[in-house]
PDB file of C-alpha atoms in Angstrom:
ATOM      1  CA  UNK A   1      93.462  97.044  78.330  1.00 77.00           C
ATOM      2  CA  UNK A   2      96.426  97.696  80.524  1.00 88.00           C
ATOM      3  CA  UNK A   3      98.775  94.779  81.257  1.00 93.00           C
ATOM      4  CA  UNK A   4     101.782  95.476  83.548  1.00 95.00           C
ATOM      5  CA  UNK A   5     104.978  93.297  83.098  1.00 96.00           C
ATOM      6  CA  UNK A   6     106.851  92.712  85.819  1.00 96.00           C
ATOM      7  CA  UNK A   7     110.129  90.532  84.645  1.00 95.00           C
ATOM      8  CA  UNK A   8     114.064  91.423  85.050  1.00 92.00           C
ATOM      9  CA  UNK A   9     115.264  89.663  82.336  1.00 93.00           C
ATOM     10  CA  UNK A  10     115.835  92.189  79.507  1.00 92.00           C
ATOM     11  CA  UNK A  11     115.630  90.278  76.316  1.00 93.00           C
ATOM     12  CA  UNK A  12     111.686  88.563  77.784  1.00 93.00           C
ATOM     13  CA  UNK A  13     110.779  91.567  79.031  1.00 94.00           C
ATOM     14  CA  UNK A  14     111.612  93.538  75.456  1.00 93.00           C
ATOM     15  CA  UNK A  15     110.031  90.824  73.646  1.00 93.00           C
ATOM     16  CA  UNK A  16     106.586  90.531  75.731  1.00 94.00           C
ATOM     17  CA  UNK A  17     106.239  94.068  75.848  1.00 93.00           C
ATOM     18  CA  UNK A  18     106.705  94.909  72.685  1.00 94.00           C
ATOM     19  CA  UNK A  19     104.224  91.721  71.609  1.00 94.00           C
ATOM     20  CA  UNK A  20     101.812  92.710  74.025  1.00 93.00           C
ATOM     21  CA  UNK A  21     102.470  95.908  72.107  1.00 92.00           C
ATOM     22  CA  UNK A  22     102.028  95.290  68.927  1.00 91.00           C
ATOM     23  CA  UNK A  23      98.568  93.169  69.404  1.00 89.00           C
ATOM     24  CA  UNK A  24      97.016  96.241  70.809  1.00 87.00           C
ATOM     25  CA  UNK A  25      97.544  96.200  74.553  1.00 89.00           C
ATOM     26  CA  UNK A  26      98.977  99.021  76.421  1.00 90.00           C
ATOM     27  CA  UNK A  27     101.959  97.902  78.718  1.00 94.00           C
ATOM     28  CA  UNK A  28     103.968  98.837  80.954  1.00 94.00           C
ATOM     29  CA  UNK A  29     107.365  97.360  81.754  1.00 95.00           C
ATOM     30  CA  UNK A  30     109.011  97.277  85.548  1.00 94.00           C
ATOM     31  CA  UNK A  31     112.220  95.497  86.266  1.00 93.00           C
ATOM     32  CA  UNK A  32     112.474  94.723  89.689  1.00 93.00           C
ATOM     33  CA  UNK A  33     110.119  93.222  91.977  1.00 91.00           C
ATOM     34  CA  UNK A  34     110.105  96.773  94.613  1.00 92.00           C
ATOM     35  CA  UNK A  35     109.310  98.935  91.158  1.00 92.00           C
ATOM     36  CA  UNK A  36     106.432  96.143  90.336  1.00 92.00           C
ATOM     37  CA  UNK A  37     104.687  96.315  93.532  1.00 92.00           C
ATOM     38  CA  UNK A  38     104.913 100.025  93.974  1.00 90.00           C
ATOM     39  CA  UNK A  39     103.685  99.790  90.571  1.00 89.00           C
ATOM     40  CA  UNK A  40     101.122  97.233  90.521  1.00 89.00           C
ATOM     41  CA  UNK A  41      99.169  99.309  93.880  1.00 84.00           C
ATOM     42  CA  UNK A  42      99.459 102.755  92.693  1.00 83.00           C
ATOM     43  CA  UNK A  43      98.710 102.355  89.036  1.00 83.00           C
ATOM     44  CA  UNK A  44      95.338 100.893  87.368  1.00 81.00           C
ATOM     45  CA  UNK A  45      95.852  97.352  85.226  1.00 86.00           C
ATOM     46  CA  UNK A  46      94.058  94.716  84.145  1.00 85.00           C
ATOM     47  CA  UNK A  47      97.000  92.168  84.309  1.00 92.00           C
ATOM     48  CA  UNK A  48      99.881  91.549  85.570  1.00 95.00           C
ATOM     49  CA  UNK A  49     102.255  89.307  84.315  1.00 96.00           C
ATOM     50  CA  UNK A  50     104.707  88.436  86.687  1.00 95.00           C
ATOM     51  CA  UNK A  51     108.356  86.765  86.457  1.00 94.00           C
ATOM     52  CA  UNK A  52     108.928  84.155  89.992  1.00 92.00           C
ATOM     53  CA  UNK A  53     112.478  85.665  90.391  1.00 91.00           C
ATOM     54  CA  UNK A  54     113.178  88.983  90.523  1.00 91.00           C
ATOM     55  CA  UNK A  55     115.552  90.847  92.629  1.00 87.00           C
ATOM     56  CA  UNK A  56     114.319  93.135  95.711  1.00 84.00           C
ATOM     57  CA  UNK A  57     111.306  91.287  95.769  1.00 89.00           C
ATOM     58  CA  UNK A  58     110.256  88.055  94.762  1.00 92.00           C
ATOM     59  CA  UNK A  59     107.207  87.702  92.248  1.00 92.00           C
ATOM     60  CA  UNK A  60     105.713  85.168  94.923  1.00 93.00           C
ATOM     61  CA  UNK A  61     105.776  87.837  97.724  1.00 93.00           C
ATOM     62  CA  UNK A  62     104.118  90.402  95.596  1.00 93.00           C
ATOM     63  CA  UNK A  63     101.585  87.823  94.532  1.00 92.00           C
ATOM     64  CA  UNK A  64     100.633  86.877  98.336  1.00 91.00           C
ATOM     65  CA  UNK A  65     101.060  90.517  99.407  1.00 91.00           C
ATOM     66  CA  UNK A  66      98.673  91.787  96.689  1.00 88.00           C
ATOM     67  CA  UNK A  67      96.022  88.655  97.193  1.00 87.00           C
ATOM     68  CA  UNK A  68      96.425  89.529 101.685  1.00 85.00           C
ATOM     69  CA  UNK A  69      94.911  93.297 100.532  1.00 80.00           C
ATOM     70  CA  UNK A  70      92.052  91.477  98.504  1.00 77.00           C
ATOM     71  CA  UNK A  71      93.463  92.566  95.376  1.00 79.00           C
ATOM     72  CA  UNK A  72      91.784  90.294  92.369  1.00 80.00           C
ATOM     73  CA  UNK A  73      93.925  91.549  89.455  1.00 86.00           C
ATOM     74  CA  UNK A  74      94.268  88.481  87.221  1.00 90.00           C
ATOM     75  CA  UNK A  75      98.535  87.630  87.326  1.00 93.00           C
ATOM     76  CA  UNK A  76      99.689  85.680  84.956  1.00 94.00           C
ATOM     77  CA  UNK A  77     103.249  83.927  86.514  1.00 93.00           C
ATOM     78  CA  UNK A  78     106.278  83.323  84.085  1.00 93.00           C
ATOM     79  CA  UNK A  79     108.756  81.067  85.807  1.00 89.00           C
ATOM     80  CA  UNK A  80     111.708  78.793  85.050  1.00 87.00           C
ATOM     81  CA  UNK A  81     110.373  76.096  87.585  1.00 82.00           C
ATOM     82  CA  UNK A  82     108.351  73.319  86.040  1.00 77.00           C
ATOM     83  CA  UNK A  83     107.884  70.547  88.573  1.00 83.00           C
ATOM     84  CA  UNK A  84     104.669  70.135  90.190  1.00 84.00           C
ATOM     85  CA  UNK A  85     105.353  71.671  93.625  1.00 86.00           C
ATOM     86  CA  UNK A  86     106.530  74.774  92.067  1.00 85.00           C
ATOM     87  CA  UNK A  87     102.742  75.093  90.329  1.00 83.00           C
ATOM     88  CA  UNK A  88     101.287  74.249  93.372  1.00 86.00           C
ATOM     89  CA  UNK A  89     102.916  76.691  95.122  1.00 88.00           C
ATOM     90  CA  UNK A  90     102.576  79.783  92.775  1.00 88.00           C
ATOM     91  CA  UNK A  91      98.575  78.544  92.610  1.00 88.00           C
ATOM     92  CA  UNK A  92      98.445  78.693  96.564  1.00 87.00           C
ATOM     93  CA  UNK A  93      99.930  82.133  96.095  1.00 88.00           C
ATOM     94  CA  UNK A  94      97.666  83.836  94.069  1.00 88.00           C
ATOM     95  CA  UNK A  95      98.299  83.140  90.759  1.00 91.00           C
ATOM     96  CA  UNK A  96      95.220  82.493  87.688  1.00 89.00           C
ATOM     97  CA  UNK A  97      97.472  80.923  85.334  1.00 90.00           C
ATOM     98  CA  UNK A  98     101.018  79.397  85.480  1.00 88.00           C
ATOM     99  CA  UNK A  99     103.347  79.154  82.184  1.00 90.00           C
ATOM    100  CA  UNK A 100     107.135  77.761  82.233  1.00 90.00           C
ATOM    101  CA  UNK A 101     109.441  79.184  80.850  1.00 89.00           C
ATOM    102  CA  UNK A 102     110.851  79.479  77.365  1.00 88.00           C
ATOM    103  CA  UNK A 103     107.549  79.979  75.599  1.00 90.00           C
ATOM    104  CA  UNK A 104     106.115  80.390  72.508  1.00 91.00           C
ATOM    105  CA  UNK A 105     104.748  83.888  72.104  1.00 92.00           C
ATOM    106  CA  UNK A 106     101.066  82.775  70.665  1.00 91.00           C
ATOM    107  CA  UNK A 107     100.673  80.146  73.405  1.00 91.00           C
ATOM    108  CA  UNK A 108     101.414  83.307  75.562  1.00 93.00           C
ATOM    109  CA  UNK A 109      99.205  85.619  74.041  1.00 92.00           C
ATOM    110  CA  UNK A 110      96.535  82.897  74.073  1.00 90.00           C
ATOM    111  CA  UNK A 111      96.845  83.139  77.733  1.00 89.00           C
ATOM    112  CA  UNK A 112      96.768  86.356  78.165  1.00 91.00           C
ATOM    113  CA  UNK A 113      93.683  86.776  76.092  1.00 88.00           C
ATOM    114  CA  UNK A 114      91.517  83.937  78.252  1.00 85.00           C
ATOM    115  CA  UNK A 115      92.482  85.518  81.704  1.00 87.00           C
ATOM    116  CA  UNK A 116      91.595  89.241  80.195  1.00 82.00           C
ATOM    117  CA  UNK A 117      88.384  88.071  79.008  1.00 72.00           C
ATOM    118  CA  UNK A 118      84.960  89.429  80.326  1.00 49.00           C
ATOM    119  CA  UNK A 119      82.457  87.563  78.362  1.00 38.00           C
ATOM    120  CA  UNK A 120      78.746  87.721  79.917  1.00 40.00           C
ATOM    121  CA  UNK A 121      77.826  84.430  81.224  1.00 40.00           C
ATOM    122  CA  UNK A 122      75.042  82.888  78.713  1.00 43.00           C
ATOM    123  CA  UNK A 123      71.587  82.765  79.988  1.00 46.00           C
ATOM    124  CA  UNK A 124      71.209  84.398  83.482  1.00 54.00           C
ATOM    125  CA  UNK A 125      73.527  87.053  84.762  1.00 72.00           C
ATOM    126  CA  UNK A 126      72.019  86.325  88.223  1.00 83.00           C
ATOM    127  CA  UNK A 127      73.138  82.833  89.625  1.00 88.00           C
ATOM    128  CA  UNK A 128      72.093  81.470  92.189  1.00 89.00           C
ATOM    129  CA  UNK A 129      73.095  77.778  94.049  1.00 89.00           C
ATOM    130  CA  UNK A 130      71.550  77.560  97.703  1.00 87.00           C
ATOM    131  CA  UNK A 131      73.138  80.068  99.890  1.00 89.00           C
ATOM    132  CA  UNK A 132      75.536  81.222  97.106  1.00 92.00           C
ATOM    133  CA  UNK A 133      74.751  83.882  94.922  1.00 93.00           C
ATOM    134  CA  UNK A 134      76.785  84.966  92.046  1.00 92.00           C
ATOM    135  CA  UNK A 135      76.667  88.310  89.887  1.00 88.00           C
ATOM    136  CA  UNK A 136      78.046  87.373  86.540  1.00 82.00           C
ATOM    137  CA  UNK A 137      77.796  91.741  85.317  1.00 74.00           C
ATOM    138  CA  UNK A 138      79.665  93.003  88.605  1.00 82.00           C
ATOM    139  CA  UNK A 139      81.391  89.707  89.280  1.00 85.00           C
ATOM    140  CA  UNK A 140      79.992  89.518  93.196  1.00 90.00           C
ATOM    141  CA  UNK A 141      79.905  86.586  94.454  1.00 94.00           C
ATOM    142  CA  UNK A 142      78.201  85.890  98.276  1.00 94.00           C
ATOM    143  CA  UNK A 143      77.620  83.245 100.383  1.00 92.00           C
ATOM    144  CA  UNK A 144      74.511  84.068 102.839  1.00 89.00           C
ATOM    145  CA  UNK A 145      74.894  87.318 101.817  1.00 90.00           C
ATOM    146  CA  UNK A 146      78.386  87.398 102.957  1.00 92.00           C
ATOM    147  CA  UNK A 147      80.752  88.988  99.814  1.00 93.00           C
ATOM    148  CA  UNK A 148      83.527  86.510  99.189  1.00 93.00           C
ATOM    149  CA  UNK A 149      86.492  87.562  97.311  1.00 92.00           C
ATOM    150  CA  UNK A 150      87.208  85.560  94.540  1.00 92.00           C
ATOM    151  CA  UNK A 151      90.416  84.946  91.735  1.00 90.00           C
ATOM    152  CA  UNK A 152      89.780  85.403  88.153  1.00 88.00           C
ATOM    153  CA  UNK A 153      89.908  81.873  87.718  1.00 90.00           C
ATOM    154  CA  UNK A 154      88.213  80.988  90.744  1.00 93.00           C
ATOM    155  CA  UNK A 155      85.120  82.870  89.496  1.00 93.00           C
ATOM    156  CA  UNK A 156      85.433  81.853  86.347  1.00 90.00           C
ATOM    157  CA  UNK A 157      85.817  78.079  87.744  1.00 93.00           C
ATOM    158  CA  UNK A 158      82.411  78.920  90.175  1.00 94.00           C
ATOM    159  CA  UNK A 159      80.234  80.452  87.242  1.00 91.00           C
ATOM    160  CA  UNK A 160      81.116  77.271  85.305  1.00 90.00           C
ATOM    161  CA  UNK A 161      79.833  74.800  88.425  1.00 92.00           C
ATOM    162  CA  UNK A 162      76.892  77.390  88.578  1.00 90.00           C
ATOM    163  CA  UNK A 163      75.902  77.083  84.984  1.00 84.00           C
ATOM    164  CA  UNK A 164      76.123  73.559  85.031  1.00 83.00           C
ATOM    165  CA  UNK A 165      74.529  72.794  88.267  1.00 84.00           C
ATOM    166  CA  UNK A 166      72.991  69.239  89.108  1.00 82.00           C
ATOM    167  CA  UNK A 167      75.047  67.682  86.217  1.00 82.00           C
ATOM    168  CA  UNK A 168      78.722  66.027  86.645  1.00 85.00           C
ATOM    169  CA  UNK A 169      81.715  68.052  85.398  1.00 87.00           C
ATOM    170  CA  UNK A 170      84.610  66.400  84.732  1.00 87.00           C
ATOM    171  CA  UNK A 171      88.392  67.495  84.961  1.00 87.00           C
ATOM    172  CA  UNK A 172      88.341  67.306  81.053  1.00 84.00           C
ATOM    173  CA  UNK A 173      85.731  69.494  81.093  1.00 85.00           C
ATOM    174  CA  UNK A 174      87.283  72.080  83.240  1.00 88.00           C
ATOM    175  CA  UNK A 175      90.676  71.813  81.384  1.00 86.00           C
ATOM    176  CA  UNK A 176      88.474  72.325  77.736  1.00 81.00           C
ATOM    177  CA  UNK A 177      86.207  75.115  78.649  1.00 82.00           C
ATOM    178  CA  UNK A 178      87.666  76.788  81.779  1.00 86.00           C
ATOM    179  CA  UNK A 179      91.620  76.814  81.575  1.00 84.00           C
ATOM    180  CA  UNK A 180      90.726  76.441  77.254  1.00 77.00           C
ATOM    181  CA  UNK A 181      93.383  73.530  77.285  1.00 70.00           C
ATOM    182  CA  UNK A 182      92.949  71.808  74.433  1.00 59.00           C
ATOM    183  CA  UNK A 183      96.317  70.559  73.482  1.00 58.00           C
ATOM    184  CA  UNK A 184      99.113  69.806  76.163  1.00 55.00           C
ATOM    185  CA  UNK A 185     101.740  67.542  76.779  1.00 49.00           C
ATOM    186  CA  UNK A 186     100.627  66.826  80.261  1.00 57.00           C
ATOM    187  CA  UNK A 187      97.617  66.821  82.303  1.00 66.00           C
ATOM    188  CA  UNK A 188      96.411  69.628  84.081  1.00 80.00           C
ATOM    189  CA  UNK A 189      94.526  67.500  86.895  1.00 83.00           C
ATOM    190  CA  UNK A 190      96.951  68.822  89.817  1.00 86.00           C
ATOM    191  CA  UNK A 191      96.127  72.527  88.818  1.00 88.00           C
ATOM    192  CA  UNK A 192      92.311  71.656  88.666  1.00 90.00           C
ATOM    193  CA  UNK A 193      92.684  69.980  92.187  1.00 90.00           C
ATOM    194  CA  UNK A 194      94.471  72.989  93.734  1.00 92.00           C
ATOM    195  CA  UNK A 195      91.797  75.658  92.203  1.00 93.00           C
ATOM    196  CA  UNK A 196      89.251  72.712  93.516  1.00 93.00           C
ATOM    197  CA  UNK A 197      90.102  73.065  96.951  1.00 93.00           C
ATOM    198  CA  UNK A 198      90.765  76.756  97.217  1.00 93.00           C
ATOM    199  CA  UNK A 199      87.465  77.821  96.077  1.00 94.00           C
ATOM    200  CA  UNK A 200      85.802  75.114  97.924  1.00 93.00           C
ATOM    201  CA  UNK A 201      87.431  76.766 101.406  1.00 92.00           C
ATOM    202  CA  UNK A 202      86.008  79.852 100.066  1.00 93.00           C
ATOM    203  CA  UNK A 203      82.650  78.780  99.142  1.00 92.00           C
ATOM    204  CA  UNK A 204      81.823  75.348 100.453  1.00 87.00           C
ATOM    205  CA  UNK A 205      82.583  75.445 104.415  1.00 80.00           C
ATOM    206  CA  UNK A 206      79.265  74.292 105.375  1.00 79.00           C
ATOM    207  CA  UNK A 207      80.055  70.112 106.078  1.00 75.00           C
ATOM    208  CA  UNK A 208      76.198  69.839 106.665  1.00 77.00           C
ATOM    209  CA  UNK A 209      75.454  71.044 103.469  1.00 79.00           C
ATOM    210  CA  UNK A 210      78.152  70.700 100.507  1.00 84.00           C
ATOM    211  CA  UNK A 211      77.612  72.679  97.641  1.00 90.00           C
ATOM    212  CA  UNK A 212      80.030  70.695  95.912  1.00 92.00           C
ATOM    213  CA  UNK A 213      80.648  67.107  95.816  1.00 90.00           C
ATOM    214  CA  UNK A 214      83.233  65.031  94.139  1.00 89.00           C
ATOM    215  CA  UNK A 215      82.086  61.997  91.971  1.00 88.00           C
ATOM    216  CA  UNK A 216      84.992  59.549  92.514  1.00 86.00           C
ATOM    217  CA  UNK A 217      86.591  59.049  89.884  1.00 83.00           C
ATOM    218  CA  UNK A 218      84.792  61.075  87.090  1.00 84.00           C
ATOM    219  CA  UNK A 219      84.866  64.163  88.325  1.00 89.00           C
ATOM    220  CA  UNK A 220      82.545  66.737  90.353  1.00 92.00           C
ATOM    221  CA  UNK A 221      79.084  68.174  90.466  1.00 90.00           C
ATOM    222  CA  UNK A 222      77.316  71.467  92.202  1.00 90.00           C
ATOM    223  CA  UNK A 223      74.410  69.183  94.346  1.00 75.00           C
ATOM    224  CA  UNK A 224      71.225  71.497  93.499  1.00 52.00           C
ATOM    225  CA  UNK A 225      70.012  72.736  90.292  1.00 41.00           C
ATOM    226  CA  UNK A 226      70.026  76.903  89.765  1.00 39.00           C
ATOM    227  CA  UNK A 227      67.025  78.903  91.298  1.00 37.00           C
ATOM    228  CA  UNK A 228      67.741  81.956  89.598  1.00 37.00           C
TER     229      UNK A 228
END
């Protein structure tokens, strides 16, 4: 696996590299935001980590210009800003995963692992919910035979609604076996919300027919059950 980190400051980037490193990974390192880019669409990776300041370009440009060309590299965004607007934002952007920093490196690593990971789906690899179809091998996903491109986490988030189809998930649920939050200080409900609503524009823009319905307060459920 190739992970590319794009950060400026010397001492993180060192450190994450040379973690990312040492626990197998191969990695490259690029220290300003016009090296990352030119980076990030002329060389092959299978994650991008991805400091919010940077000089020359700003990691939430790249992020938007990357996701406008339909790019679905999973980015991983390291960034001093913490308040709820500022994970919003980076969400709306592009981003699969959000983590403030200072960090621990494990907690890190932990992340890194969940957004590189491929596992097959269990049971069918062929899912299918009404007019939305879902390869779980080549990670396809259409809607009346329309492709629609998805985010790491926004596929991941669909399989899950897929899998469990006709039953109510709730945002504990999501936090536990999508994001794999299973200890935090805080909440995670706003980040579920904004993933909610993004892959519902995607997915869901039928208002005759929703594919997915929220059950006030408990959570939300995919209406039919799976017919393949």
């Amino acid at each position: 696996m190739r992970i590319l980190v794009i950060e400026d400051e010397p001492k993180i980037a060192k450190a994450v590299g040379e973690g990312l490193g040492a626990a197998g990974y191969e990695v490259a390192v690029a220290n300003t935001g016009e090296d990352g880019f030119f980076r990030l669409v002329s060389e092959p990776c299978d994650l991008v980590v991805l400091d919010w300041m940077l000089p020359g370009r700003s990691g939430i440009e790249i992020l938007r210009a990357i996701r406008a060309e339909g790019r679905t590299t999973p980015v991983l965004l390291l960034t001093a800003k913490d308040s709820i607007e500022d994970r919003v934002q980076g969400l709306d952007a592009g981003a699969d995963d959000y983590l403030v920093k200072p960090f621990a490196f494990p907690e890190f690593e932990a992340r890194v692992r969940a957004l590189l990971r491929r596992a097959p789906a269990e049971g069918a690899s062929q899912l299918q919910v009404g007019p939305l179809e879902l390869d779980v091998q080549t990670r396809r996903v259409t809607v009346a035979g329309e492709p629609v491109e998805l985010t790491l986490r926004e596929f991941d988030l669909l399989r899950y609604f897929m899998q469990n189809a006709g039953r109510i998930v709730s945002r504990e649920m999501l936090a536990r076996d999508v994001w794999e939050e299973t200890a935090r200080a805080t909440p995670i409900d706003n980040v579920i919300d904004v993933h909610m609503a993004r892959l519902r524009k995607k997915v869901d823009t039928d208002p005759e027919a929703r594919l997915i319905e929220t059950v006030r307060g408990v959570g939300f459920r995919m209406g039919a059950g799976p017919v393949a």
